[in-house]
PDB file of C-alpha atoms and ligand atoms in Angstrom:
ATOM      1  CA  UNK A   1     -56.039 -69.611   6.725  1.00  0.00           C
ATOM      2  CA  UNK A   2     -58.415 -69.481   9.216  1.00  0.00           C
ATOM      3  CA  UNK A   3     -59.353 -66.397  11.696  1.00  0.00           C
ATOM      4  CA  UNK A   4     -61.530 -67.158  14.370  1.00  0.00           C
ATOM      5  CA  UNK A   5     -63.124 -64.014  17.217  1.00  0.00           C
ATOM      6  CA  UNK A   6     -63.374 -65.540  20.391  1.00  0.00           C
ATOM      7  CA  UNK A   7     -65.722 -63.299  22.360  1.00  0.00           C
ATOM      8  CA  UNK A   8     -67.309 -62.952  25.664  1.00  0.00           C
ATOM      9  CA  UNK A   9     -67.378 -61.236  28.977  1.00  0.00           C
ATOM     10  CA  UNK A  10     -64.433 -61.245  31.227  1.00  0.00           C
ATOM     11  CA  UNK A  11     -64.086 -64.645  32.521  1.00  0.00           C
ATOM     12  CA  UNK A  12     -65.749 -66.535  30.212  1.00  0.00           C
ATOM     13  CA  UNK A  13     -62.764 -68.628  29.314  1.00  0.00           C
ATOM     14  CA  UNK A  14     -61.370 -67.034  26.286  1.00  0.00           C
ATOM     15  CA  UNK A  15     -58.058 -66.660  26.892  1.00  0.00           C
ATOM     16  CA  UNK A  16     -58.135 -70.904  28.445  1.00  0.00           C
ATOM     17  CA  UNK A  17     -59.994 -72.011  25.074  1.00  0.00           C
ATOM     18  CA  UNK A  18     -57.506 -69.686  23.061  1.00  0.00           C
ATOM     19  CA  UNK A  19     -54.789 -71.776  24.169  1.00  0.00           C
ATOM     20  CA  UNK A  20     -56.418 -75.155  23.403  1.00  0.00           C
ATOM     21  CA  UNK A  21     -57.258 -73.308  19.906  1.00  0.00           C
ATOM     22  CA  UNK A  22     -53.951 -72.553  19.260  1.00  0.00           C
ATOM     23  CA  UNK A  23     -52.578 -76.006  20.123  1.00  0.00           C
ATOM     24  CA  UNK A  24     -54.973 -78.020  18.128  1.00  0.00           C
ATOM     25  CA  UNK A  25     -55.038 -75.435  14.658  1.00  0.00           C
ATOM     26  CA  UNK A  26     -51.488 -73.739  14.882  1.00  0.00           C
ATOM     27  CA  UNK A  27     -52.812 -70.369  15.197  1.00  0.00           C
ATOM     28  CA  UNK A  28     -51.358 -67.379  16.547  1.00  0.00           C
ATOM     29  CA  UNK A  29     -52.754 -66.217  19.355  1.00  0.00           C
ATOM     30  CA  UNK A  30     -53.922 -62.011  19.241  1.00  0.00           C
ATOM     31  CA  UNK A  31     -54.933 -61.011  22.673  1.00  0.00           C
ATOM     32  CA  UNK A  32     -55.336 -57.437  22.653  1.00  0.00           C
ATOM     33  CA  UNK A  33     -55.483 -57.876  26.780  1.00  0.00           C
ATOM     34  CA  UNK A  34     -52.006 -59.616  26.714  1.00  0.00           C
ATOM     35  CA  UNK A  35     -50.763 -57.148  24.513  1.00  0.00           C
ATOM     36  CA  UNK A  36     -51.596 -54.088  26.515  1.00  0.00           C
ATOM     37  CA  UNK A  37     -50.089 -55.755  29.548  1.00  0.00           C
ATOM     38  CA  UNK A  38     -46.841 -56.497  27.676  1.00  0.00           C
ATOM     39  CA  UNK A  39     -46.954 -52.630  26.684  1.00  0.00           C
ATOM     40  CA  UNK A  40     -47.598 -51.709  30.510  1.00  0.00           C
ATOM     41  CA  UNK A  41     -44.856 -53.917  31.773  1.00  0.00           C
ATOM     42  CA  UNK A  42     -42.387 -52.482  29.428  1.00  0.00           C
ATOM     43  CA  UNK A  43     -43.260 -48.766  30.214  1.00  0.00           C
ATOM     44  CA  UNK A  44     -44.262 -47.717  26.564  1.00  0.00           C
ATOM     45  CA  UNK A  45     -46.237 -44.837  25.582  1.00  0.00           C
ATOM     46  CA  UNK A  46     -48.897 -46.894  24.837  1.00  0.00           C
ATOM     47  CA  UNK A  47     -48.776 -48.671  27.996  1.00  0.00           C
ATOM     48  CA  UNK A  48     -48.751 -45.728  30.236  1.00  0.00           C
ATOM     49  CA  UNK A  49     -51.875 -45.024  28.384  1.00  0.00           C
ATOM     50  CA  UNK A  50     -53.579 -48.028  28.124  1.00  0.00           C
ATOM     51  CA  UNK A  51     -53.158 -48.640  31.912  1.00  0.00           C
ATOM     52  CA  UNK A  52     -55.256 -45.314  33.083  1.00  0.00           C
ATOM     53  CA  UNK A  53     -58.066 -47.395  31.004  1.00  0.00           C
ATOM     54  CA  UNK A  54     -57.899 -50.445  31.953  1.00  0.00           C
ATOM     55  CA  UNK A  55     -57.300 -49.871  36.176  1.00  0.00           C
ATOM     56  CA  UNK A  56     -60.395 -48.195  35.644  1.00  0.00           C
ATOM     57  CA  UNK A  57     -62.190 -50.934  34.174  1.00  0.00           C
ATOM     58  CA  UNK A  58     -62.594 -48.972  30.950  1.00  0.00           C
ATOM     59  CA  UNK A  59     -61.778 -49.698  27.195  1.00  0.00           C
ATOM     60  CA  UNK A  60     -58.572 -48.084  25.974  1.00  0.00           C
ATOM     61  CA  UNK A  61     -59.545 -45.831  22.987  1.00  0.00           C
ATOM     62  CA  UNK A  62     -60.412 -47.462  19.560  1.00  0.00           C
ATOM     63  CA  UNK A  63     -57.745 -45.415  17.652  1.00  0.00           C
ATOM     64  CA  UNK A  64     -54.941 -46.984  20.123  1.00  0.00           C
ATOM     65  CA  UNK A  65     -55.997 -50.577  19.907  1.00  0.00           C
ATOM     66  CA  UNK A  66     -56.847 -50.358  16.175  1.00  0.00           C
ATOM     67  CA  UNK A  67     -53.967 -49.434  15.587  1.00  0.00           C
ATOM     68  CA  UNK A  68     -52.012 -51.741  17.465  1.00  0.00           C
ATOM     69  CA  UNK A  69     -53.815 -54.917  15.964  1.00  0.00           C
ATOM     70  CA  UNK A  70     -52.858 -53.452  12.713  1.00  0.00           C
ATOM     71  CA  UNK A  71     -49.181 -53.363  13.497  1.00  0.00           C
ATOM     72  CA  UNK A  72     -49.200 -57.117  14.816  1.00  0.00           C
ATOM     73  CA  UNK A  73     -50.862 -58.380  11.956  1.00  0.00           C
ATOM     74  CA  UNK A  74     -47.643 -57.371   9.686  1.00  0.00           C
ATOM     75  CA  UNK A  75     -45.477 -59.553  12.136  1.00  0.00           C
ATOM     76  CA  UNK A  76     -46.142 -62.756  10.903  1.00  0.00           C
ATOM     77  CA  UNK A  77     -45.146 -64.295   7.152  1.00  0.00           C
ATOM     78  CA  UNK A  78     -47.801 -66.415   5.631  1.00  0.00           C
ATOM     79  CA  UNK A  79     -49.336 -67.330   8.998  1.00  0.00           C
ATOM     80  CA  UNK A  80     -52.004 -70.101   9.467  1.00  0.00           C
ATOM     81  CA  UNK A  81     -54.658 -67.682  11.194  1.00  0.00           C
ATOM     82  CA  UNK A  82     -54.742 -65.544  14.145  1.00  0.00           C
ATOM     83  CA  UNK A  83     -56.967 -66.135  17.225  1.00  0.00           C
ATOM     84  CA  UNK A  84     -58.618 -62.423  18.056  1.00  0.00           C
ATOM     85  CA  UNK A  85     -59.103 -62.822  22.319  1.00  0.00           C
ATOM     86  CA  UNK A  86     -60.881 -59.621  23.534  1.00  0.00           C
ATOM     87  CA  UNK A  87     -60.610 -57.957  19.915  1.00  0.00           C
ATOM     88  CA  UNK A  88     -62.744 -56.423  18.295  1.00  0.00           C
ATOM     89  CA  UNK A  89     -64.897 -55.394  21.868  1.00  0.00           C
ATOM     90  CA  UNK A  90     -66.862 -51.996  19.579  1.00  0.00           C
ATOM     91  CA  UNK A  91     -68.516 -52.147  16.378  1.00  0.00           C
ATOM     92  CA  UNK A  92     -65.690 -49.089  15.588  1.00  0.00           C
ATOM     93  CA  UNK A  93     -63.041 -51.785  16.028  1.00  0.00           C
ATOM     94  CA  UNK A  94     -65.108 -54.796  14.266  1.00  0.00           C
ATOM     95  CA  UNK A  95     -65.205 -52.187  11.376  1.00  0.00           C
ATOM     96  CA  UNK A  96     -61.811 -51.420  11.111  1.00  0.00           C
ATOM     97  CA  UNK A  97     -59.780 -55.209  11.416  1.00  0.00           C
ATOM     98  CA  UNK A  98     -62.822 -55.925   8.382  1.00  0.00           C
ATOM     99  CA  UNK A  99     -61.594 -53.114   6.136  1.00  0.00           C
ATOM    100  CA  UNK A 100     -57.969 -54.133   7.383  1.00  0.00           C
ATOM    101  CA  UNK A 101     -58.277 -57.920   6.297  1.00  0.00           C
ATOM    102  CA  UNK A 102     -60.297 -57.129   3.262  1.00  0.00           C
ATOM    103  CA  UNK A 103     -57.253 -55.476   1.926  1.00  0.00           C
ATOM    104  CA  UNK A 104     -55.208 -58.159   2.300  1.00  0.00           C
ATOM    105  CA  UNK A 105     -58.179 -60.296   0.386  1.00  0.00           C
ATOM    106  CA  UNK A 106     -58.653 -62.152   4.099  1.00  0.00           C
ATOM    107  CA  UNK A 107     -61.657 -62.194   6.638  1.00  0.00           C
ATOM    108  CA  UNK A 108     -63.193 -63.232  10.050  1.00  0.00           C
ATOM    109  CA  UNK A 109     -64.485 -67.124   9.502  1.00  0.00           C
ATOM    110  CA  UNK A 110     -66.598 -67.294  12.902  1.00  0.00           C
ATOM    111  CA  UNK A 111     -67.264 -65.165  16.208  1.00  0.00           C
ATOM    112  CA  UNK A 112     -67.580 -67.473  18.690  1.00  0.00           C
ATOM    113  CA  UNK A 113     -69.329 -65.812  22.101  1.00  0.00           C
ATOM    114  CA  UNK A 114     -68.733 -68.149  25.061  1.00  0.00           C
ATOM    115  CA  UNK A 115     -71.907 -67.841  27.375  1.00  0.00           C
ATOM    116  CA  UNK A 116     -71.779 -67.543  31.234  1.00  0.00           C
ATOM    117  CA  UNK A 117     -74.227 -66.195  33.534  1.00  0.00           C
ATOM    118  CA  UNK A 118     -73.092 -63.207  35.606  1.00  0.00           C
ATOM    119  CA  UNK A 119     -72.557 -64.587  38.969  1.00  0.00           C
ATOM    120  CA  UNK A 120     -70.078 -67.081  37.732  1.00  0.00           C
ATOM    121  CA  UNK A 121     -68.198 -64.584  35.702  1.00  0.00           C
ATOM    122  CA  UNK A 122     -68.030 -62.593  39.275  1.00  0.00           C
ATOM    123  CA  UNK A 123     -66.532 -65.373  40.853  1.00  0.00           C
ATOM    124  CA  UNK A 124     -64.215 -66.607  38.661  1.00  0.00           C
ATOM    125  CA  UNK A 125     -62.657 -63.310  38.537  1.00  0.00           C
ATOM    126  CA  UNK A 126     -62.542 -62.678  42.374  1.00  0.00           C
ATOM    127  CA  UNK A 127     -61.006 -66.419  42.590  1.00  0.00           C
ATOM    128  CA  UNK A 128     -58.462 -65.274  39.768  1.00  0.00           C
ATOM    129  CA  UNK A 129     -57.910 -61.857  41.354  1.00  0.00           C
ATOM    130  CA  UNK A 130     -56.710 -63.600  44.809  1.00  0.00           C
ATOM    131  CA  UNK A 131     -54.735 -66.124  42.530  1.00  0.00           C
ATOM    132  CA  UNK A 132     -52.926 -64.264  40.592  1.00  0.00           C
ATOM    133  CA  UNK A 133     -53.153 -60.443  42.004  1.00  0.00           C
ATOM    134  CA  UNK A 134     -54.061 -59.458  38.475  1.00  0.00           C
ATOM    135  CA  UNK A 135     -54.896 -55.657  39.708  1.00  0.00           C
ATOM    136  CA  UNK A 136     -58.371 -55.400  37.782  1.00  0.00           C
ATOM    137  CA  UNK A 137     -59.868 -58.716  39.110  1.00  0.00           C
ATOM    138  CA  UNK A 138     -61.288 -56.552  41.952  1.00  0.00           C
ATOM    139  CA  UNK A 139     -64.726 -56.383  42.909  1.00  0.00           C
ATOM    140  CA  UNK A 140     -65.392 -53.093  41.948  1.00  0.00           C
ATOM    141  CA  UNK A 141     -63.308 -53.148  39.121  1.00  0.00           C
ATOM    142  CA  UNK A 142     -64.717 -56.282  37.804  1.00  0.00           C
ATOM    143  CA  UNK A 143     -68.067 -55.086  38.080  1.00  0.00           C
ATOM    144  CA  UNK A 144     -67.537 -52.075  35.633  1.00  0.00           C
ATOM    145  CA  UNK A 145     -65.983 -54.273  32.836  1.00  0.00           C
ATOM    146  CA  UNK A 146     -68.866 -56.247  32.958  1.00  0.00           C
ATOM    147  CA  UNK A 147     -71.078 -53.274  32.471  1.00  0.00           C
ATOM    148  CA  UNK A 148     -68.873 -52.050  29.885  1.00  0.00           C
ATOM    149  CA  UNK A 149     -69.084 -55.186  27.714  1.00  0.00           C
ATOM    150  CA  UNK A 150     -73.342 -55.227  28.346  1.00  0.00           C
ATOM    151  CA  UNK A 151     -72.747 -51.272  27.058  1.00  0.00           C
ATOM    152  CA  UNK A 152     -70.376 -51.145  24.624  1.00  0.00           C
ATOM    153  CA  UNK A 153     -68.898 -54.431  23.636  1.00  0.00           C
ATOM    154  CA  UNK A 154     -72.455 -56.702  22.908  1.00  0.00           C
ATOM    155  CA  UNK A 155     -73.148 -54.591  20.204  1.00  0.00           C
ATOM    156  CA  UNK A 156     -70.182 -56.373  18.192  1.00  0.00           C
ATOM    157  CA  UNK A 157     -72.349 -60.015  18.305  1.00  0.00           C
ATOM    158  CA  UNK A 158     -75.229 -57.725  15.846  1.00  0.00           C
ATOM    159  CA  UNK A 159     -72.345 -57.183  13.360  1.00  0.00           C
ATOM    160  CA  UNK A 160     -71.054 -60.629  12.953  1.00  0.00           C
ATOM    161  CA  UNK A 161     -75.124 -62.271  12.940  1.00  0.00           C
ATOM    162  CA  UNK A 162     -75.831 -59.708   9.954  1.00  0.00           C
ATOM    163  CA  UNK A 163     -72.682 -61.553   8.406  1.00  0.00           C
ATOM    164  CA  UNK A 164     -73.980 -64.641   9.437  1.00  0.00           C
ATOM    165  CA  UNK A 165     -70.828 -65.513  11.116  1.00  0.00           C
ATOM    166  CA  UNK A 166     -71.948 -65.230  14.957  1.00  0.00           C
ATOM    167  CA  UNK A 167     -72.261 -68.472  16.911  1.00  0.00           C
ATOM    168  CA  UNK A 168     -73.205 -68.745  20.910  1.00  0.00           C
ATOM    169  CA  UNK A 169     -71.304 -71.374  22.959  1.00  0.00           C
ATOM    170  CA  UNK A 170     -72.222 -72.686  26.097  1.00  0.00           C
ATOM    171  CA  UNK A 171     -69.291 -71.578  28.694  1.00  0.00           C
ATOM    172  CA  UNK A 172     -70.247 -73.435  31.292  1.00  0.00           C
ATOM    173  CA  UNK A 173     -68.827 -77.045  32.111  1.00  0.00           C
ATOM    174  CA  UNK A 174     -65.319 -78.813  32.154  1.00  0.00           C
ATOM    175  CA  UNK A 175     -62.864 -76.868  29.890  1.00  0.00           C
ATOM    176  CA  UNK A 176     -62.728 -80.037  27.571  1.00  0.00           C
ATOM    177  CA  UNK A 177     -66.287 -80.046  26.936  1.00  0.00           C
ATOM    178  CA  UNK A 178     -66.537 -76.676  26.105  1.00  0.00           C
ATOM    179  CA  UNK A 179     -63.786 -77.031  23.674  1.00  0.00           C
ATOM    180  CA  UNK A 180     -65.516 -79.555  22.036  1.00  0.00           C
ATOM    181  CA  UNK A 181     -68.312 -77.360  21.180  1.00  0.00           C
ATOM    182  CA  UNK A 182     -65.915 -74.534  20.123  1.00  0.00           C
ATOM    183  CA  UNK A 183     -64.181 -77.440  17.921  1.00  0.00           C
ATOM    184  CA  UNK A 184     -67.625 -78.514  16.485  1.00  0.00           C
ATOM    185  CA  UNK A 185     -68.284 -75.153  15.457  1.00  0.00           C
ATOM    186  CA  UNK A 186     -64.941 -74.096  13.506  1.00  0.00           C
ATOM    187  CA  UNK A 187     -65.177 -77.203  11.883  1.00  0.00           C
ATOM    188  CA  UNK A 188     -68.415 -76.594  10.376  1.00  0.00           C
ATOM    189  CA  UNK A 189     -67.350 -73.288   8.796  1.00  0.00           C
ATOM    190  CA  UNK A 190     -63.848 -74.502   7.478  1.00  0.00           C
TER     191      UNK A 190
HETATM  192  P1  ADP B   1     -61.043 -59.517  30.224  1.00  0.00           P
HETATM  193  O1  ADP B   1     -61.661 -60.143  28.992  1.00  0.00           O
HETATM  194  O2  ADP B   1     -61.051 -60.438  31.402  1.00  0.00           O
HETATM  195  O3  ADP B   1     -61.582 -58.150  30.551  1.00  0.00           O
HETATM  196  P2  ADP B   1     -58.589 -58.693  28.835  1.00  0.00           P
HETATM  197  O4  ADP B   1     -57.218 -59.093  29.204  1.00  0.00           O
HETATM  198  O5  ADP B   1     -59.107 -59.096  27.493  1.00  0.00           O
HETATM  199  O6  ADP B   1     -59.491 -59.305  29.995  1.00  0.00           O
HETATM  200  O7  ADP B   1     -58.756 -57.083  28.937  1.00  0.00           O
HETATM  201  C1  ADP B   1     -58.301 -56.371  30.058  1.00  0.00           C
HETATM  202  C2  ADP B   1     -58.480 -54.867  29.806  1.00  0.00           C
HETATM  203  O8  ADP B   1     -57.677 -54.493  28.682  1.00  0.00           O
HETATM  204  C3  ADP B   1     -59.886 -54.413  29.445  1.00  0.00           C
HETATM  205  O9  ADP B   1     -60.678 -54.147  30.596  1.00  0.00           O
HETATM  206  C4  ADP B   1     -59.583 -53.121  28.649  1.00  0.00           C
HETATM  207  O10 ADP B   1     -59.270 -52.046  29.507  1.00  0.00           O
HETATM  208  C5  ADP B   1     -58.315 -53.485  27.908  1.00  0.00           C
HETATM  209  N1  ADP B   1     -58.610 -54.046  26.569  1.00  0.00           N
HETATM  210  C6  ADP B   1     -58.338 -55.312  26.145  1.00  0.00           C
HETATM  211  N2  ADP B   1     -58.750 -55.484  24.870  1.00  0.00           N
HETATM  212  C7  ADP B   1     -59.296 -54.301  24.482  1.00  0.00           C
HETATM  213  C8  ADP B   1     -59.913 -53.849  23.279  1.00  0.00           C
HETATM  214  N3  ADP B   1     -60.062 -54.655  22.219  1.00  0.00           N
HETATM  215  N4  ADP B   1     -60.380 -52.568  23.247  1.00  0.00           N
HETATM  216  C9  ADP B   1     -60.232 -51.752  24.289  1.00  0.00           C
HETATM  217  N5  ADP B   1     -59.684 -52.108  25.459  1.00  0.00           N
HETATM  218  C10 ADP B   1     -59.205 -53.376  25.563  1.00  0.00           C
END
Protein backbone atom coordinates (compact mmCIF):
# COMPACT_ATOMS: atom_id res chain seq x y z
CA UNK A 1 0.00 0.00 0.00
CA UNK A 2 1.15 3.15 -0.76
CA UNK A 3 -0.21 6.76 0.53
CA UNK A 4 1.12 9.60 -1.09
CA UNK A 5 0.16 13.84 0.20
CA UNK A 6 0.06 15.80 -2.74
CA UNK A 7 0.41 19.38 -1.53
CA UNK A 8 0.55 22.85 -2.74
CA UNK A 9 -1.19 26.12 -3.19
CA UNK A 10 -4.36 26.38 -5.09
CA UNK A 11 -3.55 25.85 -8.61
CA UNK A 12 -0.59 24.15 -8.48
CA UNK A 13 -1.88 21.13 -10.31
CA UNK A 14 -2.81 18.74 -7.65
CA UNK A 15 -5.94 17.70 -8.41
CA UNK A 16 -4.48 17.25 -12.66
CA UNK A 17 -1.37 15.14 -11.27
CA UNK A 18 -3.86 13.27 -8.83
CA UNK A 19 -5.55 11.94 -11.71
CA UNK A 20 -2.44 10.82 -13.64
CA UNK A 21 -1.47 9.28 -10.03
CA UNK A 22 -4.37 7.43 -9.79
CA UNK A 23 -4.26 6.04 -13.33
CA UNK A 24 -0.73 4.89 -13.32
CA UNK A 25 -0.74 3.29 -9.30
CA UNK A 26 -4.54 2.36 -8.84
CA UNK A 27 -5.03 4.61 -6.02
CA UNK A 28 -8.00 6.11 -4.69
CA UNK A 29 -8.23 9.43 -5.02
CA UNK A 30 -9.08 11.60 -1.33
CA UNK A 31 -9.76 15.15 -2.21
CA UNK A 32 -11.00 16.76 0.75
CA UNK A 33 -11.98 19.83 -1.86
CA UNK A 34 -14.10 17.35 -3.98
CA UNK A 35 -15.55 16.02 -1.05
CA UNK A 36 -16.84 19.20 0.48
CA UNK A 37 -18.31 20.12 -2.88
CA UNK A 38 -20.12 16.76 -3.14
CA UNK A 39 -21.44 17.59 0.54
CA UNK A 40 -22.51 21.22 -0.71
CA UNK A 41 -24.22 19.95 -3.78
CA UNK A 42 -26.19 17.48 -1.86
CA UNK A 43 -27.36 20.00 0.87
CA UNK A 44 -25.84 18.11 3.96
CA UNK A 45 -25.16 19.49 7.25
CA UNK A 46 -21.78 19.42 6.59
CA UNK A 47 -22.08 21.09 3.38
CA UNK A 48 -24.11 23.97 4.49
CA UNK A 49 -21.23 24.39 6.77
CA UNK A 50 -18.38 23.84 4.87
CA UNK A 51 -19.65 26.30 2.18
CA UNK A 52 -19.73 29.57 4.66
CA UNK A 53 -15.80 28.55 4.76
CA UNK A 54 -14.88 27.98 1.75
CA UNK A 55 -16.96 31.16 -0.27
CA UNK A 56 -14.94 32.96 2.04
CA UNK A 57 -11.76 31.63 1.05
CA UNK A 58 -11.28 30.14 4.51
CA UNK A 59 -10.47 26.55 5.84
CA UNK A 60 -13.49 24.65 7.11
CA UNK A 61 -12.74 23.74 10.79
CA UNK A 62 -10.21 20.88 11.58
CA UNK A 63 -12.76 18.90 13.70
CA UNK A 64 -15.19 18.78 10.46
CA UNK A 65 -12.64 17.71 7.93
CA UNK A 66 -10.85 15.35 10.36
CA UNK A 67 -13.50 13.82 10.80
CA UNK A 68 -14.70 13.37 7.48
CA UNK A 69 -11.30 11.85 6.16
CA UNK A 70 -11.74 9.46 8.94
CA UNK A 71 -15.11 8.26 7.77
CA UNK A 72 -13.83 7.79 4.03
CA UNK A 73 -10.98 5.92 4.97
CA UNK A 74 -13.42 2.97 6.34
CA UNK A 75 -15.03 2.90 2.76
CA UNK A 76 -12.66 1.01 1.02
CA UNK A 77 -11.64 -2.99 1.66
CA UNK A 78 -7.99 -3.68 1.38
CA UNK A 79 -7.35 -0.69 -0.89
CA UNK A 80 -4.03 -0.10 -2.80
CA UNK A 81 -3.42 3.52 -1.24
CA UNK A 82 -5.22 6.68 -1.15
CA UNK A 83 -4.06 9.93 -2.85
CA UNK A 84 -4.59 12.87 0.02
CA UNK A 85 -5.34 16.23 -2.56
CA UNK A 86 -5.65 19.33 -0.28
CA UNK A 87 -5.49 17.07 3.01
CA UNK A 88 -3.87 17.50 5.60
CA UNK A 89 -3.64 21.74 4.91
CA UNK A 90 -2.79 22.31 9.33
CA UNK A 91 -0.33 20.61 11.35
CA UNK A 92 -3.82 19.81 13.63
CA UNK A 93 -4.98 17.75 10.65
CA UNK A 94 -1.35 16.23 9.66
CA UNK A 95 -1.52 15.09 13.38
CA UNK A 96 -4.63 13.50 13.41
CA UNK A 97 -4.74 11.21 9.76
CA UNK A 98 -0.92 10.11 11.53
CA UNK A 99 -2.50 8.89 14.77
CA UNK A 100 -5.48 7.64 12.47
CA UNK A 101 -3.19 5.44 10.10
CA UNK A 102 -0.90 4.43 12.86
CA UNK A 103 -3.77 2.54 14.27
CA UNK A 104 -4.41 0.74 11.47
CA UNK A 105 -0.36 -0.10 11.46
CA UNK A 106 -0.30 2.26 8.01
CA UNK A 107 1.44 5.69 7.22
CA UNK A 108 2.12 8.67 4.82
CA UNK A 109 5.11 7.34 2.29
CA UNK A 110 5.89 10.95 0.72
CA UNK A 111 4.46 14.67 0.73
CA UNK A 112 4.98 15.82 -2.43
CA UNK A 113 4.64 19.98 -2.61
CA UNK A 114 4.25 21.03 -6.26
CA UNK A 115 6.05 24.52 -6.61
CA UNK A 116 4.60 27.54 -8.55
CA UNK A 117 5.33 31.07 -8.21
CA UNK A 118 2.40 33.29 -7.22
CA UNK A 119 1.51 35.06 -10.31
CA UNK A 120 0.93 31.88 -12.16
CA UNK A 121 -1.12 30.37 -9.44
CA UNK A 122 -3.27 33.83 -9.87
CA UNK A 123 -3.78 33.19 -13.30
CA UNK A 124 -4.49 29.86 -13.57
CA UNK A 125 -7.23 30.30 -11.20
CA UNK A 126 -8.81 33.44 -12.85
CA UNK A 127 -8.50 31.35 -16.31
CA UNK A 128 -10.26 28.37 -14.37
CA UNK A 129 -12.74 30.67 -12.63
CA UNK A 130 -14.05 32.04 -16.22
CA UNK A 131 -13.87 28.29 -17.40
CA UNK A 132 -15.61 26.64 -15.23
CA UNK A 133 -17.56 29.36 -12.90
CA UNK A 134 -16.13 27.49 -9.95
CA UNK A 135 -17.51 30.37 -7.40
CA UNK A 136 -14.11 30.73 -5.37
CA UNK A 137 -11.79 31.18 -8.44
CA UNK A 138 -12.45 34.93 -7.98
CA UNK A 139 -9.95 37.45 -7.63
CA UNK A 140 -10.55 38.36 -4.31
CA UNK A 141 -11.39 35.12 -3.23
CA UNK A 142 -8.40 33.56 -4.71
CA UNK A 143 -6.21 35.92 -3.17
CA UNK A 144 -7.22 34.97 0.49
CA UNK A 145 -6.67 31.17 -0.06
CA UNK A 146 -3.41 31.91 -1.08
CA UNK A 147 -2.73 33.83 2.06
CA UNK A 148 -4.31 31.22 4.00
CA UNK A 149 -2.06 28.41 2.73
CA UNK A 150 1.33 31.00 3.28
CA UNK A 151 -0.52 31.29 7.04
CA UNK A 152 -1.80 28.29 7.98
CA UNK A 153 -1.27 25.48 5.57
CA UNK A 154 2.95 25.79 4.92
CA UNK A 155 3.44 24.89 8.27
CA UNK A 156 2.38 21.16 7.32
CA UNK A 157 5.78 20.87 4.80
CA UNK A 158 7.95 21.33 8.64
CA UNK A 159 6.07 18.19 9.83
CA UNK A 160 6.65 15.86 7.01
CA UNK A 161 10.79 17.23 6.58
CA UNK A 162 11.18 16.31 10.45
CA UNK A 163 9.85 12.81 9.15
CA UNK A 164 11.99 13.02 6.38
CA UNK A 165 9.20 12.39 4.06
CA UNK A 166 8.81 16.02 2.40
CA UNK A 167 9.91 16.39 -1.22
CA UNK A 168 9.57 19.83 -3.46
CA UNK A 169 8.50 19.41 -7.12
CA UNK A 170 8.87 21.76 -9.72
CA UNK A 171 5.10 22.74 -10.91
CA UNK A 172 5.92 24.47 -13.64
CA UNK A 173 6.08 22.96 -17.30
CA UNK A 174 3.91 20.54 -19.50
CA UNK A 175 1.69 18.34 -17.22
CA UNK A 176 3.71 15.23 -18.50
CA UNK A 177 6.90 16.51 -17.38
CA UNK A 178 5.87 17.34 -14.16
CA UNK A 179 4.49 13.95 -13.69
CA UNK A 180 7.57 12.55 -14.43
CA UNK A 181 9.21 14.16 -11.58
CA UNK A 182 6.27 13.28 -9.25
CA UNK A 183 6.80 9.56 -10.73
CA UNK A 184 10.62 9.75 -10.05
CA UNK A 185 10.00 10.62 -6.64
CA UNK A 186 7.34 7.88 -5.43
CA UNK A 187 9.43 5.51 -6.97
CA UNK A 188 12.34 6.20 -4.94
CA UNK A 189 10.47 5.77 -1.64
CA UNK A 190 8.49 2.53 -2.64
P1 LIG B 1 -7.66 24.60 -3.89
O1 LIG B 1 -6.48 23.71 -3.57
O2 LIG B 1 -7.62 25.15 -5.28
O3 LIG B 1 -7.92 25.67 -2.85
P2 LIG B 1 -9.65 22.64 -2.99
O4 LIG B 1 -10.74 22.08 -3.81
O5 LIG B 1 -8.62 21.70 -2.45
O6 LIG B 1 -8.99 23.74 -3.93
O7 LIG B 1 -10.26 23.44 -1.72
C1 LIG B 1 -11.31 24.36 -1.87
C2 LIG B 1 -11.75 24.86 -0.48
O8 LIG B 1 -12.24 23.74 0.27
C3 LIG B 1 -10.66 25.46 0.39
O9 LIG B 1 -10.47 26.85 0.14
C4 LIG B 1 -11.24 25.21 1.80
O10 LIG B 1 -12.25 26.14 2.12
C5 LIG B 1 -11.91 23.86 1.65
N1 LIG B 1 -10.99 22.76 2.01
C6 LIG B 1 -10.52 21.79 1.17
N2 LIG B 1 -9.70 20.94 1.83
C7 LIG B 1 -9.65 21.39 3.11
C8 LIG B 1 -8.96 20.95 4.28
N3 LIG B 1 -8.14 19.89 4.25
N4 LIG B 1 -9.12 21.67 5.42
C9 LIG B 1 -9.94 22.72 5.47
N5 LIG B 1 -10.61 23.21 4.41
C10 LIG B 1 -10.48 22.54 3.23
Amino acid sequence: MINIVLFGPPGSGKGTQSQKLIDKYGLIHLSTGDILRNEISEGTELGVKAKKFMDAGELVPDADVIAMVIHKLTEYDDPMGFIFDGFPRTPEQARSIRHSLTDKDLRINIMITLEVPCEELISRLVKRGEETGRSDDERSIIEKRLEVYLQQSKPVIDFYDKMRKYVAIDGMGTIDEIFDRIVCAVEACI
